[in-house]
Amino acid sequence: MIAFVSGPVAALAPATAVIEVGGIGMALQCTPQTLAGLRVGQEARLATSLVVREDSLTLYGFADDDERQVFELLQTASGVGPRLAQAMLATHSPDALRLAVSTGDEKALTAVSGIGKKGAQKLLLELKDRLGAPVGAHIGQQGTGTPATSGWRDQLQAALIGLGYASREAEEAVTAVAPQAEAAVAEGAAPPVPQLLRAALQTLNRAR
């Protein structure tokens, strides 16, 4: 198992970071929050989880060991693969997920793209005794068991700057996609940062 990778950031994409390790570029699938903390050319250390399939080997990268552990625990629930587990961590911090599960917060889980009401109820039952109680380190990062409705602007702008866009360009792109985020909040959901990032990039590409 590859527990972590450490080295300079060689490249960043909307869902991927490439870390140079011993002259080899390791591509890691990351959440927008993790990507937002990376800069090309700077040193980084990411906890990792290798997902092995018959036709692929995919390495997922995380800001810390706790996030990786939750990623792997989420996949012990039926119907949860690595993509859905990553989507859950893109919407909620590890402690927010722990709190949502421990309090039976369906609304927090249905805020994740790909999880409906029945799916949320099933996950709450299956994960109740697996995730454990919140540890407190990240409980305020993305809410306390409710969908994150603040902080998405900072996450999105940091991710765009990390991808090489100027601060002004990033700010304009964030403003352009704000109506989408506000529509999600109006429906009681968390702003979908991965989708907002893709929309912001499309806006920037049209502007160039």
PDB file of N, CA and C in Angstrom, residues 106-182:
ATOM      1  N   GLU A 106     -30.249  13.113   7.751  1.00  0.00           N
ATOM      2  CA  GLU A 106     -30.450  12.743   6.343  1.00  0.00           C
ATOM      3  C   GLU A 106     -30.145  13.894   5.400  1.00  0.00           C
ATOM      4  N   LYS A 107     -30.522  15.085   5.811  1.00  0.00           N
ATOM      5  CA  LYS A 107     -30.369  16.256   4.938  1.00  0.00           C
ATOM      6  C   LYS A 107     -28.907  16.493   4.574  1.00  0.00           C
ATOM      7  N   ALA A 108     -28.025  16.253   5.524  1.00  0.00           N
ATOM      8  CA  ALA A 108     -26.598  16.444   5.251  1.00  0.00           C
ATOM      9  C   ALA A 108     -26.118  15.473   4.183  1.00  0.00           C
ATOM     10  N   LEU A 109     -26.601  14.236   4.230  1.00  0.00           N
ATOM     11  CA  LEU A 109     -26.157  13.244   3.251  1.00  0.00           C
ATOM     12  C   LEU A 109     -26.789  13.460   1.884  1.00  0.00           C
ATOM     13  N   THR A 110     -28.059  13.873   1.849  1.00  0.00           N
ATOM     14  CA  THR A 110     -28.692  14.106   0.553  1.00  0.00           C
ATOM     15  C   THR A 110     -28.134  15.357  -0.134  1.00  0.00           C
ATOM     16  N   ALA A 111     -27.356  16.146   0.601  1.00  0.00           N
ATOM     17  CA  ALA A 111     -26.687  17.296  -0.024  1.00  0.00           C
ATOM     18  C   ALA A 111     -25.573  16.837  -0.952  1.00  0.00           C
ATOM     19  N   VAL A 112     -25.150  15.582  -0.811  1.00  0.00           N
ATOM     20  CA  VAL A 112     -24.094  15.021  -1.658  1.00  0.00           C
ATOM     21  C   VAL A 112     -24.700  14.549  -2.973  1.00  0.00           C
ATOM     22  N   SER A 113     -24.111  14.979  -4.071  1.00  0.00           N
ATOM     23  CA  SER A 113     -24.586  14.557  -5.388  1.00  0.00           C
ATOM     24  C   SER A 113     -24.505  13.037  -5.498  1.00  0.00           C
ATOM     25  N   GLY A 114     -25.628  12.406  -5.858  1.00  0.00           N
ATOM     26  CA  GLY A 114     -25.642  10.960  -6.018  1.00  0.00           C
ATOM     27  C   GLY A 114     -26.290  10.223  -4.860  1.00  0.00           C
ATOM     28  N   ILE A 115     -26.666  10.955  -3.799  1.00  0.00           N
ATOM     29  CA  ILE A 115     -27.319  10.319  -2.647  1.00  0.00           C
ATOM     30  C   ILE A 115     -28.737  10.859  -2.505  1.00  0.00           C
ATOM     31  N   GLY A 116     -29.704   9.959  -2.622  1.00  0.00           N
ATOM     32  CA  GLY A 116     -31.103  10.339  -2.444  1.00  0.00           C
ATOM     33  C   GLY A 116     -31.562  10.040  -1.028  1.00  0.00           C
ATOM     34  N   LYS A 117     -32.845  10.236  -0.781  1.00  0.00           N
ATOM     35  CA  LYS A 117     -33.387  10.042   0.568  1.00  0.00           C
ATOM     36  C   LYS A 117     -33.229   8.604   1.051  1.00  0.00           C
ATOM     37  N   LYS A 118     -33.582   7.639   0.200  1.00  0.00           N
ATOM     38  CA  LYS A 118     -33.463   6.238   0.593  1.00  0.00           C
ATOM     39  C   LYS A 118     -32.005   5.844   0.799  1.00  0.00           C
ATOM     40  N   GLY A 119     -31.153   6.341  -0.093  1.00  0.00           N
ATOM     41  CA  GLY A 119     -29.730   6.044   0.031  1.00  0.00           C
ATOM     42  C   GLY A 119     -29.160   6.612   1.313  1.00  0.00           C
ATOM     43  N   ALA A 120     -29.605   7.812   1.677  1.00  0.00           N
ATOM     44  CA  ALA A 120     -29.128   8.447   2.912  1.00  0.00           C
ATOM     45  C   ALA A 120     -29.563   7.634   4.132  1.00  0.00           C
ATOM     46  N   GLN A 121     -30.813   7.165   4.129  1.00  0.00           N
ATOM     47  CA  GLN A 121     -31.312   6.371   5.249  1.00  0.00           C
ATOM     48  C   GLN A 121     -30.512   5.073   5.405  1.00  0.00           C
ATOM     49  N   LYS A 122     -30.187   4.466   4.279  1.00  0.00           N
ATOM     50  CA  LYS A 122     -29.410   3.224   4.298  1.00  0.00           C
ATOM     51  C   LYS A 122     -27.995   3.474   4.821  1.00  0.00           C
ATOM     52  N   LEU A 123     -27.393   4.568   4.365  1.00  0.00           N
ATOM     53  CA  LEU A 123     -26.036   4.899   4.811  1.00  0.00           C
ATOM     54  C   LEU A 123     -25.993   5.195   6.301  1.00  0.00           C
ATOM     55  N   LEU A 124     -27.009   5.880   6.785  1.00  0.00           N
ATOM     56  CA  LEU A 124     -27.051   6.202   8.216  1.00  0.00           C
ATOM     57  C   LEU A 124     -27.072   4.929   9.057  1.00  0.00           C
ATOM     58  N   LEU A 125     -27.813   3.936   8.592  1.00  0.00           N
ATOM     59  CA  LEU A 125     -27.885   2.669   9.321  1.00  0.00           C
ATOM     60  C   LEU A 125     -26.553   1.916   9.265  1.00  0.00           C
ATOM     61  N   GLU A 126     -25.963   1.871   8.072  1.00  0.00           N
ATOM     62  CA  GLU A 126     -24.748   1.084   7.894  1.00  0.00           C
ATOM     63  C   GLU A 126     -23.509   1.727   8.515  1.00  0.00           C
ATOM     64  N   LEU A 127     -23.459   3.044   8.523  1.00  0.00           N
ATOM     65  CA  LEU A 127     -22.253   3.732   8.979  1.00  0.00           C
ATOM     66  C   LEU A 127     -22.286   4.141  10.447  1.00  0.00           C
ATOM     67  N   LYS A 128     -23.431   3.971  11.077  1.00  0.00           N
ATOM     68  CA  LYS A 128     -23.605   4.497  12.439  1.00  0.00           C
ATOM     69  C   LYS A 128     -22.517   4.042  13.401  1.00  0.00           C
ATOM     70  N   ASP A 129     -22.132   2.768  13.327  1.00  0.00           N
ATOM     71  CA  ASP A 129     -21.145   2.235  14.268  1.00  0.00           C
ATOM     72  C   ASP A 129     -19.748   2.140  13.663  1.00  0.00           C
ATOM     73  N   ARG A 130     -19.546   2.758  12.494  1.00  0.00           N
ATOM     74  CA  ARG A 130     -18.255   2.626  11.817  1.00  0.00           C
ATOM     75  C   ARG A 130     -17.408   3.904  11.844  1.00  0.00           C
ATOM     76  N   LEU A 131     -18.053   5.043  11.697  1.00  0.00           N
ATOM     77  CA  LEU A 131     -17.284   6.286  11.616  1.00  0.00           C
ATOM     78  C   LEU A 131     -16.829   6.793  12.973  1.00  0.00           C
ATOM     79  N   GLY A 132     -17.577   6.477  14.016  1.00  0.00           N
ATOM     80  CA  GLY A 132     -17.212   6.949  15.345  1.00  0.00           C
ATOM     81  C   GLY A 132     -17.687   8.375  15.588  1.00  0.00           C
ATOM     82  N   ALA A 133     -17.314   8.910  16.751  1.00  0.00           N
ATOM     83  CA  ALA A 133     -17.723  10.266  17.130  1.00  0.00           C
ATOM     84  C   ALA A 133     -16.786  11.298  16.515  1.00  0.00           C
ATOM     85  N   PRO A 134     -17.263  12.544  16.342  1.00  0.00           N
ATOM     86  CA  PRO A 134     -16.391  13.612  15.833  1.00  0.00           C
ATOM     87  C   PRO A 134     -15.162  13.779  16.730  1.00  0.00           C
ATOM     88  N   VAL A 135     -14.010  13.996  16.099  1.00  0.00           N
ATOM     89  CA  VAL A 135     -12.782  14.161  16.876  1.00  0.00           C
ATOM     90  C   VAL A 135     -12.474  15.626  17.160  1.00  0.00           C
ATOM     91  N   GLY A 136     -13.194  16.536  16.487  1.00  0.00           N
ATOM     92  CA  GLY A 136     -13.068  17.955  16.811  1.00  0.00           C
ATOM     93  C   GLY A 136     -12.096  18.746  15.976  1.00  0.00           C
ATOM     94  N   ALA A 137     -11.212  18.088  15.247  1.00  0.00           N
ATOM     95  CA  ALA A 137     -10.174  18.822  14.529  1.00  0.00           C
ATOM     96  C   ALA A 137     -10.720  19.624  13.366  1.00  0.00           C
ATOM     97  N   HIS A 138     -11.772  19.088  12.716  1.00  0.00           N
ATOM     98  CA  HIS A 138     -12.266  19.752  11.504  1.00  0.00           C
ATOM     99  C   HIS A 138     -13.756  20.035  11.569  1.00  0.00           C
ATOM    100  N   ILE A 139     -14.314  19.986  12.762  1.00  0.00           N
ATOM    101  CA  ILE A 139     -15.775  20.061  12.858  1.00  0.00           C
ATOM    102  C   ILE A 139     -16.332  21.369  12.335  1.00  0.00           C
ATOM    103  N   GLY A 140     -15.590  22.435  12.381  1.00  0.00           N
ATOM    104  CA  GLY A 140     -16.096  23.703  11.892  1.00  0.00           C
ATOM    105  C   GLY A 140     -15.781  23.986  10.445  1.00  0.00           C
ATOM    106  N   GLN A 141     -15.059  23.043   9.802  1.00  0.00           N
ATOM    107  CA  GLN A 141     -14.609  23.317   8.445  1.00  0.00           C
ATOM    108  C   GLN A 141     -15.751  23.431   7.456  1.00  0.00           C
ATOM    109  N   GLN A 142     -16.709  22.489   7.537  1.00  0.00           N
ATOM    110  CA  GLN A 142     -17.797  22.487   6.570  1.00  0.00           C
ATOM    111  C   GLN A 142     -19.129  22.283   7.260  1.00  0.00           C
ATOM    112  N   GLY A 143     -19.269  22.877   8.424  1.00  0.00           N
ATOM    113  CA  GLY A 143     -20.547  22.796   9.099  1.00  0.00           C
ATOM    114  C   GLY A 143     -20.534  21.753  10.197  1.00  0.00           C
ATOM    115  N   THR A 144     -21.563  21.751  10.983  1.00  0.00           N
ATOM    116  CA  THR A 144     -21.660  20.796  12.079  1.00  0.00           C
ATOM    117  C   THR A 144     -22.822  19.852  11.825  1.00  0.00           C
ATOM    118  N   GLY A 145     -22.663  19.054  10.762  1.00  0.00           N
ATOM    119  CA  GLY A 145     -23.687  18.076  10.435  1.00  0.00           C
ATOM    120  C   GLY A 145     -24.722  18.595   9.460  1.00  0.00           C
ATOM    121  N   THR A 146     -24.664  19.863   9.104  1.00  0.00           N
ATOM    122  CA  THR A 146     -25.572  20.414   8.116  1.00  0.00           C
ATOM    123  C   THR A 146     -24.761  20.773   6.885  1.00  0.00           C
ATOM    124  N   PRO A 147     -25.403  20.880   5.712  1.00  0.00           N
ATOM    125  CA  PRO A 147     -24.667  21.178   4.508  1.00  0.00           C
ATOM    126  C   PRO A 147     -23.895  22.487   4.632  1.00  0.00           C
ATOM    127  N   ALA A 148     -22.719  22.481   4.022  1.00  0.00           N
ATOM    128  CA  ALA A 148     -21.893  23.689   4.073  1.00  0.00           C
ATOM    129  C   ALA A 148     -22.500  24.753   3.179  1.00  0.00           C
ATOM    130  N   THR A 149     -22.768  25.923   3.730  1.00  0.00           N
ATOM    131  CA  THR A 149     -23.320  27.011   2.920  1.00  0.00           C
ATOM    132  C   THR A 149     -22.392  28.211   2.915  1.00  0.00           C
ATOM    133  N   SER A 150     -21.295  28.107   3.618  1.00  0.00           N
ATOM    134  CA  SER A 150     -20.323  29.198   3.617  1.00  0.00           C
ATOM    135  C   SER A 150     -18.953  28.617   3.397  1.00  0.00           C
ATOM    136  N   GLY A 151     -18.062  29.449   2.919  1.00  0.00           N
ATOM    137  CA  GLY A 151     -16.700  28.990   2.689  1.00  0.00           C
ATOM    138  C   GLY A 151     -16.468  28.475   1.281  1.00  0.00           C
ATOM    139  N   TRP A 152     -17.540  28.260   0.510  1.00  0.00           N
ATOM    140  CA  TRP A 152     -17.348  27.733  -0.842  1.00  0.00           C
ATOM    141  C   TRP A 152     -16.612  28.727  -1.731  1.00  0.00           C
ATOM    142  N   ARG A 153     -16.840  30.022  -1.513  1.00  0.00           N
ATOM    143  CA  ARG A 153     -16.147  31.035  -2.314  1.00  0.00           C
ATOM    144  C   ARG A 153     -14.632  30.950  -2.124  1.00  0.00           C
ATOM    145  N   ASP A 154     -14.211  30.852  -0.846  1.00  0.00           N
ATOM    146  CA  ASP A 154     -12.779  30.766  -0.561  1.00  0.00           C
ATOM    147  C   ASP A 154     -12.186  29.490  -1.137  1.00  0.00           C
ATOM    148  N   GLN A 155     -12.904  28.375  -1.001  1.00  0.00           N
ATOM    149  CA  GLN A 155     -12.416  27.105  -1.537  1.00  0.00           C
ATOM    150  C   GLN A 155     -12.252  27.182  -3.056  1.00  0.00           C
ATOM    151  N   LEU A 156     -13.263  27.730  -3.706  1.00  0.00           N
ATOM    152  CA  LEU A 156     -13.260  27.805  -5.161  1.00  0.00           C
ATOM    153  C   LEU A 156     -12.170  28.743  -5.666  1.00  0.00           C
ATOM    154  N   GLN A 157     -12.048  29.907  -5.031  1.00  0.00           N
ATOM    155  CA  GLN A 157     -11.042  30.860  -5.459  1.00  0.00           C
ATOM    156  C   GLN A 157      -9.634  30.313  -5.242  1.00  0.00           C
ATOM    157  N   ALA A 158      -9.421  29.647  -4.104  1.00  0.00           N
ATOM    158  CA  ALA A 158      -8.096  29.075  -3.827  1.00  0.00           C
ATOM    159  C   ALA A 158      -7.762  27.979  -4.840  1.00  0.00           C
ATOM    160  N   ALA A 159      -8.756  27.180  -5.208  1.00  0.00           N
ATOM    161  CA  ALA A 159      -8.526  26.121  -6.186  1.00  0.00           C
ATOM    162  C   ALA A 159      -8.165  26.712  -7.553  1.00  0.00           C
ATOM    163  N   LEU A 160      -8.829  27.781  -7.964  1.00  0.00           N
ATOM    164  CA  LEU A 160      -8.541  28.414  -9.253  1.00  0.00           C
ATOM    165  C   LEU A 160      -7.148  29.053  -9.256  1.00  0.00           C
ATOM    166  N   ILE A 161      -6.804  29.691  -8.168  1.00  0.00           N
ATOM    167  CA  ILE A 161      -5.461  30.288  -8.069  1.00  0.00           C
ATOM    168  C   ILE A 161      -4.408  29.188  -8.101  1.00  0.00           C
ATOM    169  N   GLY A 162      -4.709  28.075  -7.433  1.00  0.00           N
ATOM    170  CA  GLY A 162      -3.792  26.943  -7.444  1.00  0.00           C
ATOM    171  C   GLY A 162      -3.597  26.380  -8.846  1.00  0.00           C
ATOM    172  N   LEU A 163      -4.621  26.516  -9.690  1.00  0.00           N
ATOM    173  CA  LEU A 163      -4.532  26.049 -11.076  1.00  0.00           C
ATOM    174  C   LEU A 163      -3.819  27.049 -11.979  1.00  0.00           C
ATOM    175  N   GLY A 164      -3.394  28.179 -11.413  1.00  0.00           N
ATOM    176  CA  GLY A 164      -2.593  29.126 -12.172  1.00  0.00           C
ATOM    177  C   GLY A 164      -3.297  30.388 -12.628  1.00  0.00           C
ATOM    178  N   TYR A 165      -4.547  30.571 -12.248  1.00  0.00           N
ATOM    179  CA  TYR A 165      -5.268  31.777 -12.649  1.00  0.00           C
ATOM    180  C   TYR A 165      -4.955  32.922 -11.695  1.00  0.00           C
ATOM    181  N   ALA A 166      -5.001  34.132 -12.237  1.00  0.00           N
ATOM    182  CA  ALA A 166      -4.752  35.316 -11.413  1.00  0.00           C
ATOM    183  C   ALA A 166      -5.907  35.524 -10.439  1.00  0.00           C
ATOM    184  N   SER A 167      -5.625  36.230  -9.361  1.00  0.00           N
ATOM    185  CA  SER A 167      -6.653  36.460  -8.334  1.00  0.00           C
ATOM    186  C   SER A 167      -7.882  37.134  -8.914  1.00  0.00           C
ATOM    187  N   ARG A 168      -7.659  38.123  -9.800  1.00  0.00           N
ATOM    188  CA  ARG A 168      -8.788  38.838 -10.398  1.00  0.00           C
ATOM    189  C   ARG A 168      -9.630  37.893 -11.249  1.00  0.00           C
ATOM    190  N   GLU A 169      -8.965  37.051 -12.058  1.00  0.00           N
ATOM    191  CA  GLU A 169      -9.700  36.095 -12.890  1.00  0.00           C
ATOM    192  C   GLU A 169     -10.504  35.132 -12.027  1.00  0.00           C
ATOM    193  N   ALA A 170      -9.872  34.647 -10.959  1.00  0.00           N
ATOM    194  CA  ALA A 170     -10.542  33.706 -10.069  1.00  0.00           C
ATOM    195  C   ALA A 170     -11.770  34.339  -9.423  1.00  0.00           C
ATOM    196  N   GLU A 171     -11.610  35.586  -8.993  1.00  0.00           N
ATOM    197  CA  GLU A 171     -12.717  36.280  -8.332  1.00  0.00           C
ATOM    198  C   GLU A 171     -13.886  36.477  -9.292  1.00  0.00           C
ATOM    199  N   GLU A 172     -13.588  36.835 -10.538  1.00  0.00           N
ATOM    200  CA  GLU A 172     -14.651  37.036 -11.531  1.00  0.00           C
ATOM    201  C   GLU A 172     -15.371  35.721 -11.839  1.00  0.00           C
ATOM    202  N   ALA A 173     -14.602  34.631 -11.909  1.00  0.00           N
ATOM    203  CA  ALA A 173     -15.203  33.329 -12.193  1.00  0.00           C
ATOM    204  C   ALA A 173     -16.100  32.880 -11.038  1.00  0.00           C
ATOM    205  N   VAL A 174     -15.659  33.143  -9.812  1.00  0.00           N
ATOM    206  CA  VAL A 174     -16.466  32.790  -8.635  1.00  0.00           C
ATOM    207  C   VAL A 174     -17.772  33.564  -8.643  1.00  0.00           C
ATOM    208  N   THR A 175     -17.694  34.843  -8.989  1.00  0.00           N
ATOM    209  CA  THR A 175     -18.899  35.665  -9.061  1.00  0.00           C
ATOM    210  C   THR A 175     -19.855  35.148 -10.129  1.00  0.00           C
ATOM    211  N   ALA A 176     -19.281  34.665 -11.233  1.00  0.00           N
ATOM    212  CA  ALA A 176     -20.110  34.183 -12.345  1.00  0.00           C
ATOM    213  C   ALA A 176     -20.914  32.940 -11.971  1.00  0.00           C
ATOM    214  N   VAL A 177     -20.349  32.100 -11.098  1.00  0.00           N
ATOM    215  CA  VAL A 177     -21.056  30.858 -10.744  1.00  0.00           C
ATOM    216  C   VAL A 177     -21.827  30.984  -9.426  1.00  0.00           C
ATOM    217  N   ALA A 178     -21.761  32.159  -8.817  1.00  0.00           N
ATOM    218  CA  ALA A 178     -22.449  32.364  -7.535  1.00  0.00           C
ATOM    219  C   ALA A 178     -23.943  32.034  -7.593  1.00  0.00           C
ATOM    220  N   PRO A 179     -24.665  32.380  -8.690  1.00  0.00           N
ATOM    221  CA  PRO A 179     -26.096  32.039  -8.729  1.00  0.00           C
ATOM    222  C   PRO A 179     -26.357  30.539  -8.571  1.00  0.00           C
ATOM    223  N   GLN A 180     -25.472  29.698  -9.116  1.00  0.00           N
ATOM    224  CA  GLN A 180     -25.635  28.247  -8.972  1.00  0.00           C
ATOM    225  C   GLN A 180     -25.500  27.832  -7.509  1.00  0.00           C
ATOM    226  N   ALA A 181     -24.519  28.426  -6.829  1.00  0.00           N
ATOM    227  CA  ALA A 181     -24.309  28.115  -5.418  1.00  0.00           C
ATOM    228  C   ALA A 181     -25.492  28.591  -4.580  1.00  0.00           C
ATOM    229  N   GLU A 182     -25.982  29.780  -4.885  1.00  0.00           N
ATOM    230  CA  GLU A 182     -27.095  30.333  -4.130  1.00  0.00           C
ATOM    231  C   GLU A 182     -28.376  29.526  -4.345  1.00  0.00           C
TER     232      GLU A 182
END
